[in-house]
Short mmCIF file of C-alpha atoms and ligand atoms in Angstrom, two decimals:
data_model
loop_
_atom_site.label_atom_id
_atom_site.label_comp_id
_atom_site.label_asym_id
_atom_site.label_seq_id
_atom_site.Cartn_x
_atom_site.Cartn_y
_atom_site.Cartn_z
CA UNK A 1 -17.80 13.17 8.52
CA UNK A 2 -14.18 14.28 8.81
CA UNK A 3 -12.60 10.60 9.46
CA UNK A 4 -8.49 11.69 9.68
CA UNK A 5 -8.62 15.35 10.96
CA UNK A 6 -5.13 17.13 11.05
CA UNK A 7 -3.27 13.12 10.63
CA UNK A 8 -0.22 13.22 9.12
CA UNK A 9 0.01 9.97 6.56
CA UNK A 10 3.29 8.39 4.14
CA UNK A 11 2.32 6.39 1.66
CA UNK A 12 4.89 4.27 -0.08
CA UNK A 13 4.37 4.74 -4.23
CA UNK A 14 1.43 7.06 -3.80
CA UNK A 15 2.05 8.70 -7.27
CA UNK A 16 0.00 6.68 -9.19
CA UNK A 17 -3.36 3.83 -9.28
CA UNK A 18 -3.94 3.03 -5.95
CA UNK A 19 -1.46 5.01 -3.87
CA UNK A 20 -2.89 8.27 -5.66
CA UNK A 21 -6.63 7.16 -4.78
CA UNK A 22 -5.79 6.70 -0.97
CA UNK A 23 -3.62 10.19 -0.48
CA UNK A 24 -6.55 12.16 -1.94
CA UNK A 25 -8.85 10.49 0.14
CA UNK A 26 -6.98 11.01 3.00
CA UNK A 27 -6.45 14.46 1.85
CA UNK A 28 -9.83 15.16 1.38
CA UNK A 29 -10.55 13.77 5.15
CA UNK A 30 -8.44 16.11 6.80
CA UNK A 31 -4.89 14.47 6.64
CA UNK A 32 -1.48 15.79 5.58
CA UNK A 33 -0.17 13.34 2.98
CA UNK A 34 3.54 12.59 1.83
CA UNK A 35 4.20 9.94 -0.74
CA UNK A 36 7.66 8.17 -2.07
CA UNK A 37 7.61 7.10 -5.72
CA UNK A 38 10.12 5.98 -8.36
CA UNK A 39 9.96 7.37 -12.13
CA UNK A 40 6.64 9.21 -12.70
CA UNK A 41 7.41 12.71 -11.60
CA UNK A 42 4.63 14.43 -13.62
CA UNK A 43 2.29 12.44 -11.63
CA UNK A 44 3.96 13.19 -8.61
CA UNK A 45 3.78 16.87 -9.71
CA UNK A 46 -0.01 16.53 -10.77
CA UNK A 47 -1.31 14.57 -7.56
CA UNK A 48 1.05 17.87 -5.55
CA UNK A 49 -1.99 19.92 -7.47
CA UNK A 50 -4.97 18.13 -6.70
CA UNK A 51 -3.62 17.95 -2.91
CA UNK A 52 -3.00 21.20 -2.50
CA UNK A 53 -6.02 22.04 -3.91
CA UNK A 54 -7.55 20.40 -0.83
CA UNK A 55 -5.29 23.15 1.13
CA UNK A 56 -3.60 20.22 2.87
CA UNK A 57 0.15 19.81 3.43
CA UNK A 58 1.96 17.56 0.50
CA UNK A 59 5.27 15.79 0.39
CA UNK A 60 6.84 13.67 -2.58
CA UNK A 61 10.17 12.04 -2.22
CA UNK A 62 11.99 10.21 -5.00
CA UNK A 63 13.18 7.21 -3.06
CA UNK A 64 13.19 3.50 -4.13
CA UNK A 65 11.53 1.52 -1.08
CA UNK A 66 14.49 -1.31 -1.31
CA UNK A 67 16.67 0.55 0.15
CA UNK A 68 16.46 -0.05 4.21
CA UNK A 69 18.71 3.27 5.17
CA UNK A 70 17.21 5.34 2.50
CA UNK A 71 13.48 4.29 4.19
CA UNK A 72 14.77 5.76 7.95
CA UNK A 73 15.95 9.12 6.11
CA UNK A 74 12.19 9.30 4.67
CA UNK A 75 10.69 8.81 7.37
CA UNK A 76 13.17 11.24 9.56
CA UNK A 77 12.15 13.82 7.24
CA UNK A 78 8.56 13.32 6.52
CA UNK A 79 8.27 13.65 10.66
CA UNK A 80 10.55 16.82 10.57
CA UNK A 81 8.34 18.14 7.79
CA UNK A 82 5.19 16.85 9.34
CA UNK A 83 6.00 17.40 13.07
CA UNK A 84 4.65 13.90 13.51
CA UNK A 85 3.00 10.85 11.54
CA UNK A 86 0.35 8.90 12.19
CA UNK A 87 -0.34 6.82 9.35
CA UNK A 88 2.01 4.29 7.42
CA UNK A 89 0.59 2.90 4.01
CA UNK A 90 3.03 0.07 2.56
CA UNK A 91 1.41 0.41 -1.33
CA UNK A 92 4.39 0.82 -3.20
CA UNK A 93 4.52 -2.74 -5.45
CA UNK A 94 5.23 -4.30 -9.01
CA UNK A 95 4.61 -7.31 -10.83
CA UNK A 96 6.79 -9.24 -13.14
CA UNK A 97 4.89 -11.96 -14.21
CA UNK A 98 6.52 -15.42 -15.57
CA UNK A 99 6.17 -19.22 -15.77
CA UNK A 100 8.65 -20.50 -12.62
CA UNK A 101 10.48 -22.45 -15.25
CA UNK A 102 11.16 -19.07 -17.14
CA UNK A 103 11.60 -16.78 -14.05
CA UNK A 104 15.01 -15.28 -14.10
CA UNK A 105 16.44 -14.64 -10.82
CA UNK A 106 16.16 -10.96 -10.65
CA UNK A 107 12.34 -11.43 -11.54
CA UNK A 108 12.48 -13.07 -8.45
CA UNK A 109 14.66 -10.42 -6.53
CA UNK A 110 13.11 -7.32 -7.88
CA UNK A 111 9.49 -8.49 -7.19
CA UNK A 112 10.49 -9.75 -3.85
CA UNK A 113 12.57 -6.70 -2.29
CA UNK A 114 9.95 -3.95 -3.74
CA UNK A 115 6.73 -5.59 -2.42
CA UNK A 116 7.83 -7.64 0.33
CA UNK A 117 11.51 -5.90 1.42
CA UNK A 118 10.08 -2.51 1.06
CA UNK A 119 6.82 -3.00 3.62
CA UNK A 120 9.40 -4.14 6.41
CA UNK A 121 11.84 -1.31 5.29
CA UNK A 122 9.05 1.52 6.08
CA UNK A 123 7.39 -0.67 8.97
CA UNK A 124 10.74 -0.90 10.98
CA UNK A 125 11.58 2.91 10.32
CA UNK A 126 7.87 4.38 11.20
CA UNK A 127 7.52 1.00 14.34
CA UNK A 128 9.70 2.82 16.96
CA UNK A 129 7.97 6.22 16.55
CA UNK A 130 4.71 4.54 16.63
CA UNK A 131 5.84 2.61 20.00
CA UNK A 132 6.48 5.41 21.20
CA UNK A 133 3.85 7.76 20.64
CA UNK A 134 1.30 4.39 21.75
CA UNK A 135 -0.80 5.25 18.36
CA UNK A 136 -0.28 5.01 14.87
CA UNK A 137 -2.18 2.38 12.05
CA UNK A 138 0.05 0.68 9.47
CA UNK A 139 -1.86 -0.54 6.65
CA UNK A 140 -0.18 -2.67 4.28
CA UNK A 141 -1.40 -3.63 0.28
CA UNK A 142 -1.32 -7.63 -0.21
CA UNK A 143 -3.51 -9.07 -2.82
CA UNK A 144 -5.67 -11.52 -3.28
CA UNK A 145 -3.44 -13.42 -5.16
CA UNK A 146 -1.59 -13.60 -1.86
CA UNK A 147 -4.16 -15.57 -0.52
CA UNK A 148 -3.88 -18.22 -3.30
CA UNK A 149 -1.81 -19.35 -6.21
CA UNK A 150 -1.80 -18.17 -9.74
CA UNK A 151 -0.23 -19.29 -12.81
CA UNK A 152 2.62 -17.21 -13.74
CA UNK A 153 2.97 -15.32 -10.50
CA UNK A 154 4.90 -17.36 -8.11
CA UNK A 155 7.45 -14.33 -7.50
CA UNK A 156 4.34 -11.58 -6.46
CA UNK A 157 1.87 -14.08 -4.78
CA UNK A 158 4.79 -15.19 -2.43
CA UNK A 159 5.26 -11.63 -1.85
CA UNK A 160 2.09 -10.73 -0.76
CA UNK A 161 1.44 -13.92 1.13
CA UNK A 162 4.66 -12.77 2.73
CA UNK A 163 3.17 -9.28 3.35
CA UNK A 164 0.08 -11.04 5.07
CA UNK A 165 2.57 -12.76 7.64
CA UNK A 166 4.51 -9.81 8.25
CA UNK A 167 1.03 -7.67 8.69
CA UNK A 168 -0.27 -10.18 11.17
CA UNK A 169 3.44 -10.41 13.49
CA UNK A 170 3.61 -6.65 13.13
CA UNK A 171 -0.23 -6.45 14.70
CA UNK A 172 1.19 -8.70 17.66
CA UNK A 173 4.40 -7.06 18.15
CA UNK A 174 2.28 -3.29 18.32
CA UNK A 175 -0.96 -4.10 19.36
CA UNK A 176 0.08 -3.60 23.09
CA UNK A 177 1.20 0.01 21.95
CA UNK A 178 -2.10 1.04 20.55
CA UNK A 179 -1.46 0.30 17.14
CA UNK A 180 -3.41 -0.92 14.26
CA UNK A 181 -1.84 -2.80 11.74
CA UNK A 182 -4.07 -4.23 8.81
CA UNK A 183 -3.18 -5.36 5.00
CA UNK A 184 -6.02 -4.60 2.18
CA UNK A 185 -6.00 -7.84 -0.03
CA UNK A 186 -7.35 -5.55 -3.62
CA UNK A 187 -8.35 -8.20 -6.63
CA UNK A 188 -8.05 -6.92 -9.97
CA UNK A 189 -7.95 -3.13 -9.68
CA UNK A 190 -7.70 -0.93 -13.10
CA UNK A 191 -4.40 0.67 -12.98
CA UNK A 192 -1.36 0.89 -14.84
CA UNK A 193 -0.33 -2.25 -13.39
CA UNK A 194 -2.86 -4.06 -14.74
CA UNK A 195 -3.28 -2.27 -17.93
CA UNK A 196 0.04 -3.81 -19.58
CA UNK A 197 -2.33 -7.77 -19.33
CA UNK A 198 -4.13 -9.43 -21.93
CA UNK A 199 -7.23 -9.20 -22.29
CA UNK A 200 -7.46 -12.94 -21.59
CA UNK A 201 -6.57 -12.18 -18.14
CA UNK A 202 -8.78 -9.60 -18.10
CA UNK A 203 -12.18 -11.08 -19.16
CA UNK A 204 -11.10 -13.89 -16.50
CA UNK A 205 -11.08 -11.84 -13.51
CA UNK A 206 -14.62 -10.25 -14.53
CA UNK A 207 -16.06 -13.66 -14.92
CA UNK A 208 -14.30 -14.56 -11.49
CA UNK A 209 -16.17 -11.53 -9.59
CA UNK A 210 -19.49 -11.86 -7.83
CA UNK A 211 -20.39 -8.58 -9.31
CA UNK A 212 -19.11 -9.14 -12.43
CA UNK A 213 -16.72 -6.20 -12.97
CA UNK A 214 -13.30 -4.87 -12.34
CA UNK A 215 -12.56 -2.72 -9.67
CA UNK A 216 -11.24 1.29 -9.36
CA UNK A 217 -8.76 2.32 -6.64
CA UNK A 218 -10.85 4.81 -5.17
CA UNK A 219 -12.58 1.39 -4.35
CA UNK A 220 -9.29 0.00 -2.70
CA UNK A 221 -8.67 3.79 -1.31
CA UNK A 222 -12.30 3.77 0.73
CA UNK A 223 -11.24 0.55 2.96
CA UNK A 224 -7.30 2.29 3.81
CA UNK A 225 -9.53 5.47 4.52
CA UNK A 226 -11.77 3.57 7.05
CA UNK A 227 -8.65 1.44 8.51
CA UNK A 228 -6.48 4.47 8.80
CA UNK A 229 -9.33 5.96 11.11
CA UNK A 230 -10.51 5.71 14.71
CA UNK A 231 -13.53 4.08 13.55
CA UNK A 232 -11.57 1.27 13.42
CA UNK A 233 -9.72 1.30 16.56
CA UNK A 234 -11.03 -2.10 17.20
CA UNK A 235 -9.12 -3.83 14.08
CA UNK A 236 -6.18 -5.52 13.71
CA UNK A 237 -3.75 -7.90 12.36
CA UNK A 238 -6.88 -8.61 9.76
CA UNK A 239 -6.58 -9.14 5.23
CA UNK A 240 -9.46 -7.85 4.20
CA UNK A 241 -10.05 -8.37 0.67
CA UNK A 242 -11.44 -5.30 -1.42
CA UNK A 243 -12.15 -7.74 -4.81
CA UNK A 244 -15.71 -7.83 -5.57
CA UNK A 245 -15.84 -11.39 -4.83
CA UNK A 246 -13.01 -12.27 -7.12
CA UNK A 247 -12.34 -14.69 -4.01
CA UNK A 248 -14.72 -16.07 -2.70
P1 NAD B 301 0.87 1.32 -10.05
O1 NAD B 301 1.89 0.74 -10.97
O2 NAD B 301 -0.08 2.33 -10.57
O3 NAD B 301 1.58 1.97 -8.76
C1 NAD B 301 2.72 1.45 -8.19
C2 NAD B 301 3.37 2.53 -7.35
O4 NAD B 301 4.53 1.94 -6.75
C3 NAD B 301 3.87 3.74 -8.14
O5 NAD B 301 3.63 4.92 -7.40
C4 NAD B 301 5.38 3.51 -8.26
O6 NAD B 301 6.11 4.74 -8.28
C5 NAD B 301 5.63 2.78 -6.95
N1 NAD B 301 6.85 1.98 -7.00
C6 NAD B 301 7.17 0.95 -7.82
N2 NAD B 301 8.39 0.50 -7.54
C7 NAD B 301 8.85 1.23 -6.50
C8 NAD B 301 10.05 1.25 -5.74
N3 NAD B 301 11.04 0.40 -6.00
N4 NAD B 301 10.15 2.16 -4.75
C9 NAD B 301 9.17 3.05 -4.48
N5 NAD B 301 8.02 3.08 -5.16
C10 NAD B 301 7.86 2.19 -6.15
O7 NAD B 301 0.14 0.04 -9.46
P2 NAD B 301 -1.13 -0.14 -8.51
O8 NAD B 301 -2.02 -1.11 -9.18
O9 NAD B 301 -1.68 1.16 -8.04
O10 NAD B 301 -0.44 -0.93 -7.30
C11 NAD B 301 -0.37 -0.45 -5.97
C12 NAD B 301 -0.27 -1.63 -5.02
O11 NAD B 301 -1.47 -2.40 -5.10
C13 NAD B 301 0.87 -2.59 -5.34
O12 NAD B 301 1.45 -3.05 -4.14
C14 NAD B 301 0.16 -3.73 -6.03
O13 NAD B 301 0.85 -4.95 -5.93
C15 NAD B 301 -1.14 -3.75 -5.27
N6 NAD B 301 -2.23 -4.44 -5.97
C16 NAD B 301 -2.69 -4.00 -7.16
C17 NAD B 301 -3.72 -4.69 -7.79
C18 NAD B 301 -4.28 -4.27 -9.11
O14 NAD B 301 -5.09 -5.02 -9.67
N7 NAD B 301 -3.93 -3.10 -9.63
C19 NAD B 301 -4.25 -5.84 -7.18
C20 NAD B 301 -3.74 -6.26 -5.97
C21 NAD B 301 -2.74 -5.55 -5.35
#
């Protein structure tokens, strides 16, 4: 089953981990896929490949999701290039993990404007288009850990606990407009993110899961897939965690 047939998807930081997993997915379900990214332009140029491979339609644009005028220009052009959008994936995200009483302030600021900053950024540039059109799903990455409180993260679980609230307000405001808006809550997913922990950290979040391993983003990627679809017209404003029962 074809699940997003000729949709046309941007996916903030889709050029590596996670982002990467959900624009070949949606690739190989039918959609047109652009992605923004900072740094990595090999993987940029390698995921450009694998997509076109798929003989769907690829965009990458260099843009750092911070910046609110920058997002609107992305957006313009993706649409120009796309002749419409359909799909908004707020994935982009870092970590920069420290003790409060250590956190400098731009560990605070930096983790704060990427994760939480640029979801509204892309959300308020893609939301009139969207209200317009009376369709479109906005799916946003949170975490898990923005459903609770971990040592040494106060700067990225307040983002993604501020992700959550801005997920759920978004669903009200567009909900009357046909659109879907939803935030995927991943645990501990094996990326490049999560490569640079300890393997204390590690080990704990494999005892922590129900099923007693770490996850993969093609995991994460399966739930934006079925989100970003019609088959799930009927959802909205939801967190649903993709963790295996890291949090439960
Ligand atoms: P990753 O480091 O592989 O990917 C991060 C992506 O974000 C990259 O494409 C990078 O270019 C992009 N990015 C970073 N800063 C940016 C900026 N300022 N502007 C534009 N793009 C920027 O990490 P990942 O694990 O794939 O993370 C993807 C998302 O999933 C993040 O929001 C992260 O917080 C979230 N998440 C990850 C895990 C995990 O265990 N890996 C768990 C929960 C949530």
């Amino acid at each position: 089953m074809v699940l997003l047939k000729d949709k046309k998807a941007l996916i903030t930081g889709g050029s590596t981990g996670i982002g990467a997993a959900i624009a070949i997915g949606f690739a190989r379900h039918g959609a047109d896929v652009a992605i923004t990214f900072v740094g990595e332009k090999e993987d940029a140029a390698e995921l450009s490949a694998q997509i076109s491979s798929l003989e769907r339609e690829f965009i990458s644009i260099e843009a750092d999701v911070t910046d609110y005028s920058v997002a609107g220009k992305v957006v313009s052009s993706v649409v120009e290039g796309f002749k419409g959008l359909d799909i908004l994936v707020c994935n982009a995200g870092i970590n920069i993990d420290s003790a409060v009483w250590k956190m400098e302030e731009n560990e605070w600021d930096s983790v704060i404007d990427v994760n939480l900053k640029g979801c509204f950024n892309y959300i308020r540039a893609v939301s009139p288009i969207f209200k317009n059109q009376k369709s479109g799903k906005i799916i946003t990455i949170s975490s898990i850990n923005g459903l609770r409180g971990k040592f040494g993260l106060s700067n990225y679980s307040a983002s993604k606990a501020g992700i959550i609230g801005l997920t759920k307000s978004v669903a009200k405001e567009m909900g009357r407009y046909d659109v879907n808006v939803n935030s995927v809550a991943p645990g501990f997913i094996e990326t490049a993110m999560t490569a640079k922990l300890s393997s204390e950290i590690r080990e704990g979040a494999i005892k922590e899961s129900a099923l007693g391993r770490l996850g993969k983003p093609e995991d994460v990627a399966n739930l934006v897939l079925f989100l970003a679809s019609d088959e799930a017209k009927y959802i909205t404003g939801q967190v649903i965690q993709v963790d295996g029962g890291q949090l439960i």
